Short mmCIF file of C-alpha atoms in Angstrom, two decimals:
data_model
loop_
_atom_site.label_atom_id
_atom_site.label_comp_id
_atom_site.label_asym_id
_atom_site.label_seq_id
_atom_site.Cartn_x
_atom_site.Cartn_y
_atom_site.Cartn_z
CA MET A 92 86.87 96.84 71.39
CA ALA A 93 87.93 98.48 74.80
CA ASP A 94 88.56 96.56 77.93
CA SER A 95 85.55 97.36 80.27
CA ARG A 96 87.40 95.64 83.06
CA PRO A 97 88.07 97.66 86.20
CA PRO A 98 91.74 98.01 86.88
CA GLN A 99 93.64 95.56 88.11
CA LEU A 100 96.83 94.64 90.45
CA ARG A 101 99.66 94.26 88.37
CA ARG A 102 102.25 91.60 88.21
CA ASN A 103 105.20 93.83 87.72
CA LEU A 104 107.34 93.32 90.86
CA SER A 105 110.75 91.24 91.15
CA ILE A 106 111.95 89.37 94.05
CA TRP A 107 114.04 92.04 95.17
CA GLN A 108 111.33 94.71 95.24
CA ALA A 109 108.96 91.85 97.31
CA ILE A 110 112.29 91.64 99.83
CA GLY A 111 111.96 95.56 99.94
CA LEU A 112 108.66 95.65 101.37
CA SER A 113 109.49 92.85 103.96
CA VAL A 114 112.75 94.88 104.82
CA ALA A 115 111.05 98.24 104.74
CA LEU A 116 108.28 97.20 106.99
CA MET A 117 110.78 95.62 109.19
CA ALA A 118 113.12 98.68 109.05
CA PRO A 119 115.94 97.15 110.95
CA SER A 120 118.11 100.55 111.05
CA MET A 121 115.08 102.00 112.69
CA ALA A 122 114.43 99.15 114.99
CA ALA A 123 118.08 98.99 116.27
CA ASN A 124 118.05 102.39 117.06
CA ILE A 125 114.73 102.95 118.99
CA ASN A 126 113.03 99.53 119.75
CA PRO A 127 115.39 98.05 122.28
CA GLN A 128 114.97 100.77 124.96
CA VAL A 129 111.54 99.48 125.87
CA THR A 130 112.90 96.10 126.35
CA ALA A 131 115.60 97.19 128.27
CA SER A 132 113.24 98.88 130.51
CA THR A 133 112.13 95.63 131.40
CA VAL A 134 114.91 92.87 131.10
CA GLY A 135 117.80 95.20 131.58
CA ARG A 136 120.93 94.03 130.12
CA ALA A 137 119.56 91.02 128.54
CA VAL A 138 118.17 92.46 125.56
CA PRO A 139 119.87 90.79 123.05
CA LEU A 140 118.86 87.10 124.62
CA THR A 141 115.00 88.69 124.15
CA PHE A 142 115.62 89.37 120.36
CA LEU A 143 117.44 85.91 120.22
CA LEU A 144 114.42 84.21 121.22
CA ALA A 145 112.15 86.32 119.47
CA GLY A 146 114.30 85.26 116.20
CA ILE A 147 113.73 81.90 116.84
CA GLY A 148 110.45 82.32 117.33
CA VAL A 149 109.99 84.64 114.14
CA LEU A 150 111.61 81.65 112.40
CA LEU A 151 109.23 78.91 113.42
CA VAL A 152 106.41 81.41 112.70
CA GLY A 153 107.91 81.80 109.05
CA TYR A 154 107.94 78.10 108.32
CA GLY A 155 103.82 78.49 108.16
CA PHE A 156 103.85 81.83 105.82
CA VAL A 157 106.75 79.87 103.45
CA ARG A 158 104.55 76.98 102.85
CA MET A 159 101.56 79.13 102.62
CA CYS A 160 102.80 81.22 100.14
CA GLN A 161 104.00 78.17 98.07
CA TYR A 162 100.43 77.46 97.62
CA TYR A 163 98.54 80.64 97.95
CA GLN A 164 99.04 84.14 95.74
CA HIS A 165 96.72 86.71 97.11
CA ALA A 166 96.93 90.33 98.15
CA GLY A 167 95.19 89.58 101.33
CA SER A 168 98.14 87.64 102.84
CA VAL A 169 96.73 85.93 106.11
CA TYR A 170 93.23 86.70 105.25
CA ALA A 171 93.31 84.62 102.38
CA PHE A 172 95.82 81.77 103.92
CA VAL A 173 93.45 81.32 106.98
CA GLY A 174 90.38 81.74 105.41
CA SER A 175 90.97 79.20 102.58
CA THR A 176 92.05 76.52 105.42
CA LEU A 177 89.95 77.59 108.56
CA GLY A 178 87.24 79.31 106.91
CA PRO A 179 86.21 82.67 105.48
CA ARG A 180 85.04 83.61 108.72
CA VAL A 181 88.13 83.45 110.56
CA GLY A 182 90.03 84.34 107.55
CA ALA A 183 88.18 87.71 107.57
CA ILE A 184 89.35 88.20 111.10
CA SER A 185 92.98 87.28 110.66
CA GLY A 186 92.78 89.85 107.65
CA ALA A 187 91.11 92.56 109.92
CA ALA A 188 93.52 91.71 112.67
CA LEU A 189 96.82 92.15 110.27
CA PHE A 190 95.21 95.09 108.92
CA ALA A 191 94.90 96.44 112.55
CA THR A 192 98.63 95.73 112.99
CA TYR A 193 99.90 97.50 110.02
CA THR A 194 97.83 100.34 110.90
CA PHE A 195 99.03 100.54 114.46
CA PHE A 196 102.65 100.05 113.23
CA GLY A 197 102.15 103.04 111.04
CA VAL A 198 101.57 104.88 114.02
CA VAL A 199 104.90 103.51 115.40
CA THR A 200 107.02 104.32 112.68
CA SER A 201 105.68 107.86 111.89
CA CYS A 202 105.97 108.73 115.78
CA ALA A 203 109.64 107.08 115.28
CA PHE A 204 110.12 109.42 112.26
CA GLY A 205 109.16 112.18 114.57
CA ILE A 206 111.58 111.43 117.29
CA LEU A 207 114.48 110.56 115.41
CA GLY A 208 113.99 113.36 113.04
CA SER A 209 113.83 115.86 115.71
CA ASP A 210 116.96 114.77 117.49
CA PHE A 211 118.81 114.64 114.20
CA LEU A 212 117.68 118.50 113.75
CA ASN A 213 118.39 119.34 117.29
CA THR A 214 121.69 117.75 117.25
CA ILE A 215 122.95 119.66 113.87
CA GLY A 216 121.52 122.73 115.07
CA ILE A 217 118.98 123.32 112.72
CA TRP A 218 116.20 123.65 115.49
CA SER A 219 117.50 123.65 118.65
CA ASN A 220 115.81 122.45 121.73
CA PRO A 221 112.35 121.96 119.54
CA PRO A 222 109.20 121.80 121.42
CA SER A 223 107.13 118.94 122.64
CA TRP A 224 105.05 118.82 119.54
CA ALA A 225 107.72 118.91 117.00
CA PRO A 226 108.01 115.11 116.74
CA TYR A 227 104.11 115.15 116.07
CA LEU A 228 104.51 117.81 113.18
CA LEU A 229 107.12 115.43 111.60
CA ALA A 230 105.11 112.42 112.40
CA ALA A 231 101.98 114.16 110.24
CA ILE A 232 104.49 115.12 107.33
CA SER A 233 105.67 111.24 107.26
CA LEU A 234 101.84 110.22 106.98
CA ALA A 235 101.43 112.48 104.47
CA GLY A 236 104.42 111.57 102.27
CA CYS A 237 103.58 107.82 102.53
CA LEU A 238 99.97 108.36 101.47
CA VAL A 239 101.24 110.15 98.24
CA LEU A 240 103.94 107.49 97.36
CA THR A 241 101.30 104.52 98.15
CA ILE A 242 98.82 106.25 95.88
CA ILE A 243 100.90 107.40 93.31
CA PRO A 244 103.98 104.76 93.38
CA ALA A 245 107.53 106.40 92.57
CA LYS A 246 109.63 103.38 91.86
CA ARG A 247 112.62 105.45 91.84
CA GLY A 248 111.80 107.32 94.97
CA THR A 249 111.19 103.61 96.61
CA THR A 250 114.60 102.59 95.50
CA MET A 251 116.07 105.24 96.84
CA LEU A 252 114.56 104.61 100.47
CA LEU A 253 115.71 100.98 100.29
CA SER A 254 118.95 102.27 99.20
CA ILE A 255 119.35 104.63 102.21
CA GLU A 256 118.19 101.75 104.49
CA GLY A 257 120.77 99.51 103.29
CA ALA A 258 123.46 102.26 103.57
CA THR A 259 122.13 102.88 107.06
CA ILE A 260 122.54 99.14 107.73
CA VAL A 261 125.88 98.76 106.72
CA LEU A 262 127.16 101.92 108.72
CA ILE A 263 125.43 100.45 111.83
CA LEU A 264 127.46 97.23 111.23
CA LEU A 265 130.56 99.15 110.84
CA VAL A 266 130.00 101.23 113.93
CA CYS A 267 129.33 98.24 115.78
CA ALA A 268 132.70 96.38 114.34
CA VAL A 269 134.34 99.49 115.76
CA VAL A 270 132.71 99.30 119.11
CA LEU A 271 133.26 95.50 119.51
CA VAL A 272 137.11 95.94 118.28
CA ARG A 273 137.74 98.74 120.91
CA LEU A 274 135.54 96.65 123.84
CA LEU A 275 137.82 93.55 123.17
CA ALA A 276 141.01 95.92 123.13
CA GLY A 277 140.01 97.67 126.53
CA ASN A 278 140.19 101.09 124.43
CA THR A 279 136.79 102.65 125.23
CA PRO A 280 135.89 106.26 125.52
CA ALA A 281 137.74 108.07 128.49
CA GLY A 282 135.77 107.09 131.98
CA SER A 283 133.34 104.49 130.47
CA GLY A 284 135.31 101.30 131.58
CA HIS A 285 132.77 99.42 129.58
CA THR A 286 134.48 95.92 128.49
CA PHE A 287 133.47 92.92 126.41
CA THR A 288 130.92 90.48 128.37
CA MET A 289 128.68 87.58 127.46
CA LYS A 290 126.39 88.48 130.65
CA VAL A 291 124.30 90.50 128.13
CA PHE A 292 122.84 86.78 127.03
CA ALA A 293 121.84 85.97 130.48
CA ILE A 294 119.28 87.44 132.72
CA GLU A 295 119.93 89.59 135.85
CA PRO A 296 119.36 87.71 139.16
CA GLY A 297 115.82 88.22 140.33
CA THR A 298 114.42 88.35 136.94
CA GLY A 299 111.92 85.64 136.10
CA VAL A 300 111.25 83.99 132.74
CA SER A 301 107.74 85.60 132.73
CA THR A 302 109.48 89.00 133.08
CA LEU A 303 111.88 87.94 129.94
CA PHE A 304 108.90 86.96 127.98
CA LEU A 305 107.11 90.65 128.74
CA GLY A 306 110.33 92.09 127.13
CA ILE A 307 110.05 89.79 124.18
CA VAL A 308 106.95 91.79 122.76
CA PHE A 309 108.90 94.69 121.60
CA ALA A 310 111.70 92.22 120.16
CA PHE A 311 108.77 90.88 118.14
CA LEU A 312 107.84 94.40 117.32
CA SER A 313 111.26 94.93 115.59
CA PHE A 314 110.56 91.49 113.48
CA ALA A 315 107.21 92.49 112.72
CA GLY A 316 106.79 93.08 108.74
CA PHE A 317 108.89 90.35 107.79
CA GLU A 318 106.10 88.49 106.42
CA ALA A 319 104.74 91.77 104.48
CA SER A 320 105.97 90.38 101.01
CA SER A 321 103.23 88.15 101.34
CA THR A 322 100.94 90.81 100.66
CA LEU A 323 102.49 90.75 97.03
CA GLY A 324 101.70 87.72 95.97
CA GLU A 325 99.37 88.98 93.24
CA GLU A 326 101.82 91.38 91.85
CA THR A 327 105.08 89.74 92.23
CA ALA A 328 106.56 87.33 89.20
CA GLU A 329 107.11 83.81 90.11
CA PRO A 330 105.34 84.30 93.59
CA ARG A 331 105.51 80.48 94.44
CA LYS A 332 109.17 80.78 94.60
CA ASN A 333 110.01 84.41 95.13
CA ILE A 334 107.66 85.16 97.92
CA PRO A 335 108.82 82.41 100.48
CA ARG A 336 112.40 83.25 99.52
CA ALA A 337 111.81 86.85 100.54
CA ILE A 338 109.97 85.88 103.52
CA LEU A 339 112.69 83.46 105.17
CA GLY A 340 115.59 85.71 104.19
CA THR A 341 114.38 88.60 105.74
CA ALA A 342 113.49 86.38 108.93
CA ILE A 343 117.26 85.11 109.16
CA PHE A 344 118.87 88.46 108.53
CA GLY A 345 116.77 90.15 110.95
CA THR A 346 117.35 87.09 113.50
CA VAL A 347 121.42 87.87 112.97
CA PHE A 348 121.21 91.70 112.79
CA PHE A 349 119.20 92.35 116.01
CA THR A 350 120.86 89.82 118.17
CA VAL A 351 124.25 90.81 117.08
CA VAL A 352 123.53 94.67 117.08
CA THR A 353 121.70 94.56 120.16
CA ALA A 354 124.66 92.82 121.95
CA ILE A 355 126.98 95.33 121.05
CA GLU A 356 124.60 97.95 122.15
CA VAL A 357 124.55 96.68 125.64
CA MET A 358 128.32 96.53 126.10
CA GLY A 359 128.95 99.74 124.33
CA PHE A 360 126.73 101.52 126.90
CA GLY A 361 127.56 99.22 129.53
CA ALA A 362 126.02 96.26 131.10
CA GLY A 363 125.90 97.48 134.38
CA PRO A 364 122.88 99.43 135.97
CA SER A 365 123.99 102.82 135.06
CA GLY A 366 124.75 101.83 131.84
CA VAL A 367 121.33 100.06 131.28
CA LYS A 368 119.66 103.04 132.59
CA ALA A 369 121.52 105.42 129.85
CA TYR A 370 120.66 102.64 127.18
CA ALA A 371 116.78 102.72 128.04
CA SER A 372 116.83 106.54 127.80
CA SER A 373 118.76 106.96 124.65
CA SER A 374 117.00 108.52 121.56
CA SER A 375 119.29 106.76 119.03
CA LEU A 376 121.17 103.95 120.13
CA VAL A 377 123.96 103.44 117.33
CA GLY A 378 123.68 106.92 116.99
CA ASP A 379 125.09 107.60 120.28
CA LEU A 380 127.52 104.99 120.11
CA GLY A 381 128.55 106.52 116.62
CA ARG A 382 129.21 109.60 118.37
CA SER A 383 131.14 108.27 121.47
CA PHE A 384 133.16 105.56 119.74
CA VAL A 385 133.67 107.10 116.04
CA ALA A 386 132.87 110.56 115.46
CA SER A 387 129.95 113.06 116.06
CA TRP A 388 129.07 113.06 112.33
CA VAL A 389 128.74 109.49 112.45
CA GLY A 390 126.23 109.43 114.96
CA ASP A 391 124.28 112.28 113.34
CA VAL A 392 124.40 110.23 109.86
CA ILE A 393 122.96 106.99 111.53
CA THR A 394 120.30 109.29 113.37
CA LEU A 395 119.26 110.68 109.75
CA GLY A 396 119.26 107.23 108.27
CA ALA A 397 117.28 105.84 111.18
CA ALA A 398 114.47 108.51 110.59
CA ILE A 399 114.48 107.74 106.90
CA SER A 400 114.16 103.79 107.57
CA ALA A 401 110.93 104.87 109.74
CA PHE A 402 109.70 106.60 106.95
CA GLY A 403 110.14 103.71 104.82
CA CYS A 404 108.58 101.59 107.24
CA CYS A 405 105.67 103.77 107.53
CA LEU A 406 105.19 103.57 103.73
CA ALA A 407 105.33 99.75 104.00
CA CYS A 408 102.73 99.46 106.76
CA MET A 409 100.41 101.92 104.42
CA VAL A 410 101.16 99.69 101.43
CA GLY A 411 100.27 96.72 103.24
CA ALA A 412 97.42 97.65 105.22
CA SER A 413 95.69 99.26 102.05
CA ARG A 414 96.37 95.71 100.28
CA LEU A 415 94.49 93.80 103.10
CA MET A 416 91.80 96.47 103.02
CA TYR A 417 91.32 96.11 99.18
CA ALA A 418 91.53 92.43 99.18
CA ILE A 419 88.79 92.00 101.83
CA ALA A 420 86.62 95.01 100.44
CA ARG A 421 87.16 93.52 97.16
CA ASP A 422 86.09 89.77 97.82
CA ALA A 423 83.19 91.20 100.44
CA GLY A 424 81.37 93.63 97.47
CA GLY A 425 83.43 93.69 94.27
CA GLU A 426 85.42 96.50 92.70
CA ARG A 427 84.01 99.55 94.02
CA GLY A 428 84.75 101.83 96.85
CA LEU A 429 87.57 100.61 99.23
CA ALA A 430 88.31 98.16 96.40
CA SER A 431 88.75 100.61 93.70
CA VAL A 432 92.09 100.84 91.92
CA THR A 433 93.55 103.84 90.57
CA ARG A 434 95.00 104.08 87.06
CA GLU A 435 98.28 103.83 88.53
CA GLY A 436 96.95 100.20 89.68
CA THR A 437 97.08 101.04 93.57
CA PRO A 438 93.85 101.04 95.97
CA GLY A 439 93.82 104.60 96.23
CA VAL A 440 90.74 104.83 98.41
CA ALA A 441 91.73 102.23 100.78
CA ALA A 442 95.26 103.94 101.23
CA THR A 443 93.78 107.24 102.05
CA THR A 444 91.24 105.59 104.43
CA VAL A 445 94.40 103.93 106.37
CA ALA A 446 96.46 107.08 106.51
CA CYS A 447 93.46 108.96 108.15
CA LEU A 448 92.94 105.98 110.58
CA MET A 449 96.65 106.16 111.58
CA GLY A 450 96.34 110.06 112.06
CA LEU A 451 93.33 109.52 114.16
CA ILE A 452 94.91 107.09 116.52
CA ILE A 453 97.82 109.74 117.14
CA LEU A 454 95.21 112.42 117.60
CA ILE A 455 93.70 110.36 120.40
CA ASP A 456 96.70 109.52 122.17
CA ALA A 457 97.96 113.26 121.90
CA LEU A 458 94.53 115.20 122.72
CA ALA A 459 92.57 112.44 124.93
CA PHE A 460 95.42 110.81 127.03
CA GLY A 461 98.31 113.81 126.75
CA ALA A 462 100.55 111.24 125.18
CA LYS A 463 104.15 112.36 124.41
CA THR A 464 105.68 110.73 120.97
CA GLU A 465 107.45 108.14 122.92
CA ASP A 466 104.19 107.33 124.49
CA ALA A 467 102.17 106.92 121.38
CA PHE A 468 105.20 104.98 119.82
CA ALA A 469 105.39 102.60 122.80
CA TRP A 470 101.49 102.10 123.49
CA SER A 471 100.68 101.45 119.90
CA GLY A 472 103.63 99.01 119.33
CA THR A 473 102.66 96.87 122.21
CA ILE A 474 98.72 96.81 121.06
CA GLY A 475 100.12 96.16 117.28
CA THR A 476 102.51 93.24 118.67
CA LEU A 477 99.78 91.68 121.04
CA ILE A 478 97.37 91.58 117.58
CA ILE A 479 99.83 90.43 115.23
CA LEU A 480 100.95 87.41 117.60
CA VAL A 481 97.15 86.30 117.30
CA VAL A 482 97.48 86.69 113.44
CA TYR A 483 100.65 84.21 113.73
CA VAL A 484 98.70 81.92 115.79
CA LEU A 485 95.79 81.73 113.17
CA THR A 486 98.37 81.41 110.26
CA THR A 487 100.43 78.67 112.07
CA ILE A 488 96.95 76.70 112.86
CA GLY A 489 96.00 77.20 109.06
CA ALA A 490 99.49 76.12 107.91
CA ILE A 491 99.18 72.65 110.12
CA ARG A 492 95.73 72.13 108.40
CA LEU A 493 97.21 72.55 104.68
CA LEU A 494 99.80 70.59 105.14
CA PHE A 495 98.89 67.94 107.66
CA VAL A 496 95.33 67.44 107.46
CA GLN A 497 94.48 68.57 103.88
CA ARG A 498 97.99 67.36 102.91
CA LYS A 499 97.94 69.87 99.79
CA LEU A 500 101.74 70.22 99.52
CA PRO A 501 104.06 67.44 99.68
CA VAL A 502 105.62 67.79 103.12
CA PRO A 503 107.06 65.09 105.38
CA MET A 504 105.19 64.49 108.38
CA TYR A 505 107.92 65.25 111.11
CA GLU A 506 107.87 68.85 109.81
CA ILE A 507 104.81 69.22 111.75
CA VAL A 508 107.12 69.96 114.87
CA VAL A 509 108.20 73.30 113.77
CA PRO A 510 104.38 74.79 113.79
CA ILE A 511 103.77 73.11 117.06
CA LEU A 512 106.80 74.68 118.48
CA ALA A 513 105.72 77.94 116.80
CA LEU A 514 102.25 77.75 118.65
CA VAL A 515 104.20 76.91 122.05
CA VAL A 516 106.36 80.16 121.75
CA LEU A 517 103.61 82.48 120.70
CA GLY A 518 101.08 81.29 123.16
CA TYR A 519 103.38 81.63 126.24
CA THR A 520 104.54 85.12 125.06
CA LEU A 521 100.79 86.12 124.97
CA TYR A 522 99.87 84.71 128.20
CA ARG A 523 102.62 86.20 129.95
CA ASN A 524 101.61 89.58 128.44
CA VAL A 525 98.05 89.13 129.61
CA LEU A 526 98.62 87.39 132.69
CA PRO A 527 99.16 88.70 135.59
CA TYR A 528 96.87 91.26 134.40
CA PRO A 529 98.50 94.97 134.41
CA ALA A 530 97.37 97.37 137.16
CA SER A 531 94.50 99.45 136.44
CA ASN A 532 96.39 102.73 137.25
CA THR A 533 99.13 102.28 134.24
CA PRO A 534 98.81 102.65 130.56
CA ALA A 535 99.50 98.75 130.04
CA PHE A 536 96.04 98.14 131.56
CA TRP A 537 94.41 99.38 128.24
CA PHE A 538 96.73 97.36 125.68
CA PRO A 539 95.02 93.91 125.78
CA ILE A 540 91.75 95.86 126.17
CA VAL A 541 92.20 97.47 123.03
CA ALA A 542 93.93 94.29 121.07
CA GLY A 543 91.09 92.18 122.24
CA GLY A 544 88.40 94.67 121.91
CA TRP A 545 89.40 95.00 118.17
CA LEU A 546 89.44 90.98 117.80
CA VAL A 547 85.82 90.79 119.46
CA VAL A 548 84.43 93.47 117.45
CA CYS A 549 85.62 91.78 114.19
CA ALA A 550 84.54 88.49 115.14
CA VAL A 551 80.84 90.00 115.76
CA ALA A 552 81.03 91.94 112.55
CA VAL A 553 81.85 88.64 110.69
CA ILE A 554 79.43 86.50 112.63
CA ALA A 555 76.63 89.09 112.19
CA ALA A 556 77.09 88.98 108.52
CA PRO A 557 76.56 85.52 107.05
CA GLY A 558 76.18 86.72 103.45
CA THR A 559 79.34 88.53 103.57
CA ALA A 560 81.01 85.63 104.72
CA ALA A 561 79.56 83.16 102.03
CA ARG A 562 80.75 85.91 99.26
CA LEU A 563 84.28 85.57 100.84
CA GLY A 564 84.25 82.05 100.84
CA GLU A 565 83.24 81.79 97.17
CA ARG A 566 85.68 84.31 96.05
CA LEU A 567 88.44 82.81 97.96
CA ALA A 568 87.71 79.36 96.43
CA THR A 569 87.07 80.53 92.85
CA GLU A 570 89.08 83.46 92.06
CA ASP A 571 92.72 85.21 92.80
CA GLY A 572 94.65 82.18 92.52
CA ILE A 573 93.28 80.53 95.71
CA ALA A 574 93.31 76.75 94.98
CA GLY A 575 90.35 75.53 97.51
CA ASP A 576 87.26 73.58 97.19
CA LEU A 577 84.28 75.83 97.50
CA ASP A 578 82.11 73.34 99.37
CA GLU A 579 84.48 72.49 101.77
CA VAL A 580 85.51 76.46 102.47
CA ALA A 581 81.61 77.22 102.71
CA ALA A 582 80.78 74.74 105.00
CA LYS A 583 83.19 76.35 107.75
#
């Protein structure tokens, strides 16, 4: 008799494919080339310090994700983690928040693809002096390509993207090694006068701690996605072991990589005011260093690799967001509509919806606010990071309850210090990015409003639909590998 059950997600991924999703969403080669400029405009030469502090915060947050994934395996990631510890309503809010983050980050990375791609085409002479709309065109191509690869996954294509990411990371490290050696030897490009200095880890006089934490937001953006493999809990072999390894390994690598690379970048451009200004206006940081310290073709290759990395990151955002939408829709209403699965075992309807939302955000930025691609990149990055910090807070609180209140895993009590420190770092970063509130005549005025507005809308929607919340609680307690107590979850 034929199996009448609807298609399900398949457990056919290895630990390296799980790591690949986290690395792809974090996109270190893209992030090292295009993210630190925004931080430099806030904290000056102290960019590496912000990345080091953000890395420590990410490692603290990673503790909660690692422990949660040792107990739960669910395509909904934080939706399931928080829903089974703090209640289905809070879980739905956190899942919708992470969905929004991945959606905004899809905008960030598609715009990054446009910026880096147009810079590469201009540099090599294929499209000299491209018009202002050129990056938007490339961003649209990126979204379309990612949608195809999300619905009809091409494992060879995905493997190729990860291979290019890995090769670009290696090339970046080689360029950074050359730059460091030349700085130490005093053999810098003619007229630069740049030297090795540890001042890049010290804030400039007059820069307060609150300003430092404003800069940390875009450092957090560079790490965002380290937890993406948690959405593959239903598709990865031995998930209790492999998913935590993927998350922790990605977080450790990101901390070391970003701290070292940004330090060498700042020194390569120069830690003085003129160097910081040039750093903040660069369209491809390591690409520019490769051109000036090594050879022009090296810089071009790095810029191309970073553009491909941005495409891979956009693909990972679409994959992560579509899995979250699929999981919540499935638990709320069954396997239909947004929760339907293609014959290839992918959430096709959810993926199409995600791609359309990403495109809509770009259209609103460009048409309603006259944003350049760089503006859409920075705006969506800040909004997405503010939202994901709230997600990290909820996940950390859920981990505390799972481990130290419910005692579902045999964990020493003294380890509670780790998630508490994570809450301190996250809370202070959020506080300093909301208060003092940005001036009304700046784009930053709208960032907390959009981020907070999304969370409020989600909360109102969940509260207004108690029947849906009950179904979510029942599903979390009885299916999908969630080992919860139905009565305890439904009571929340």
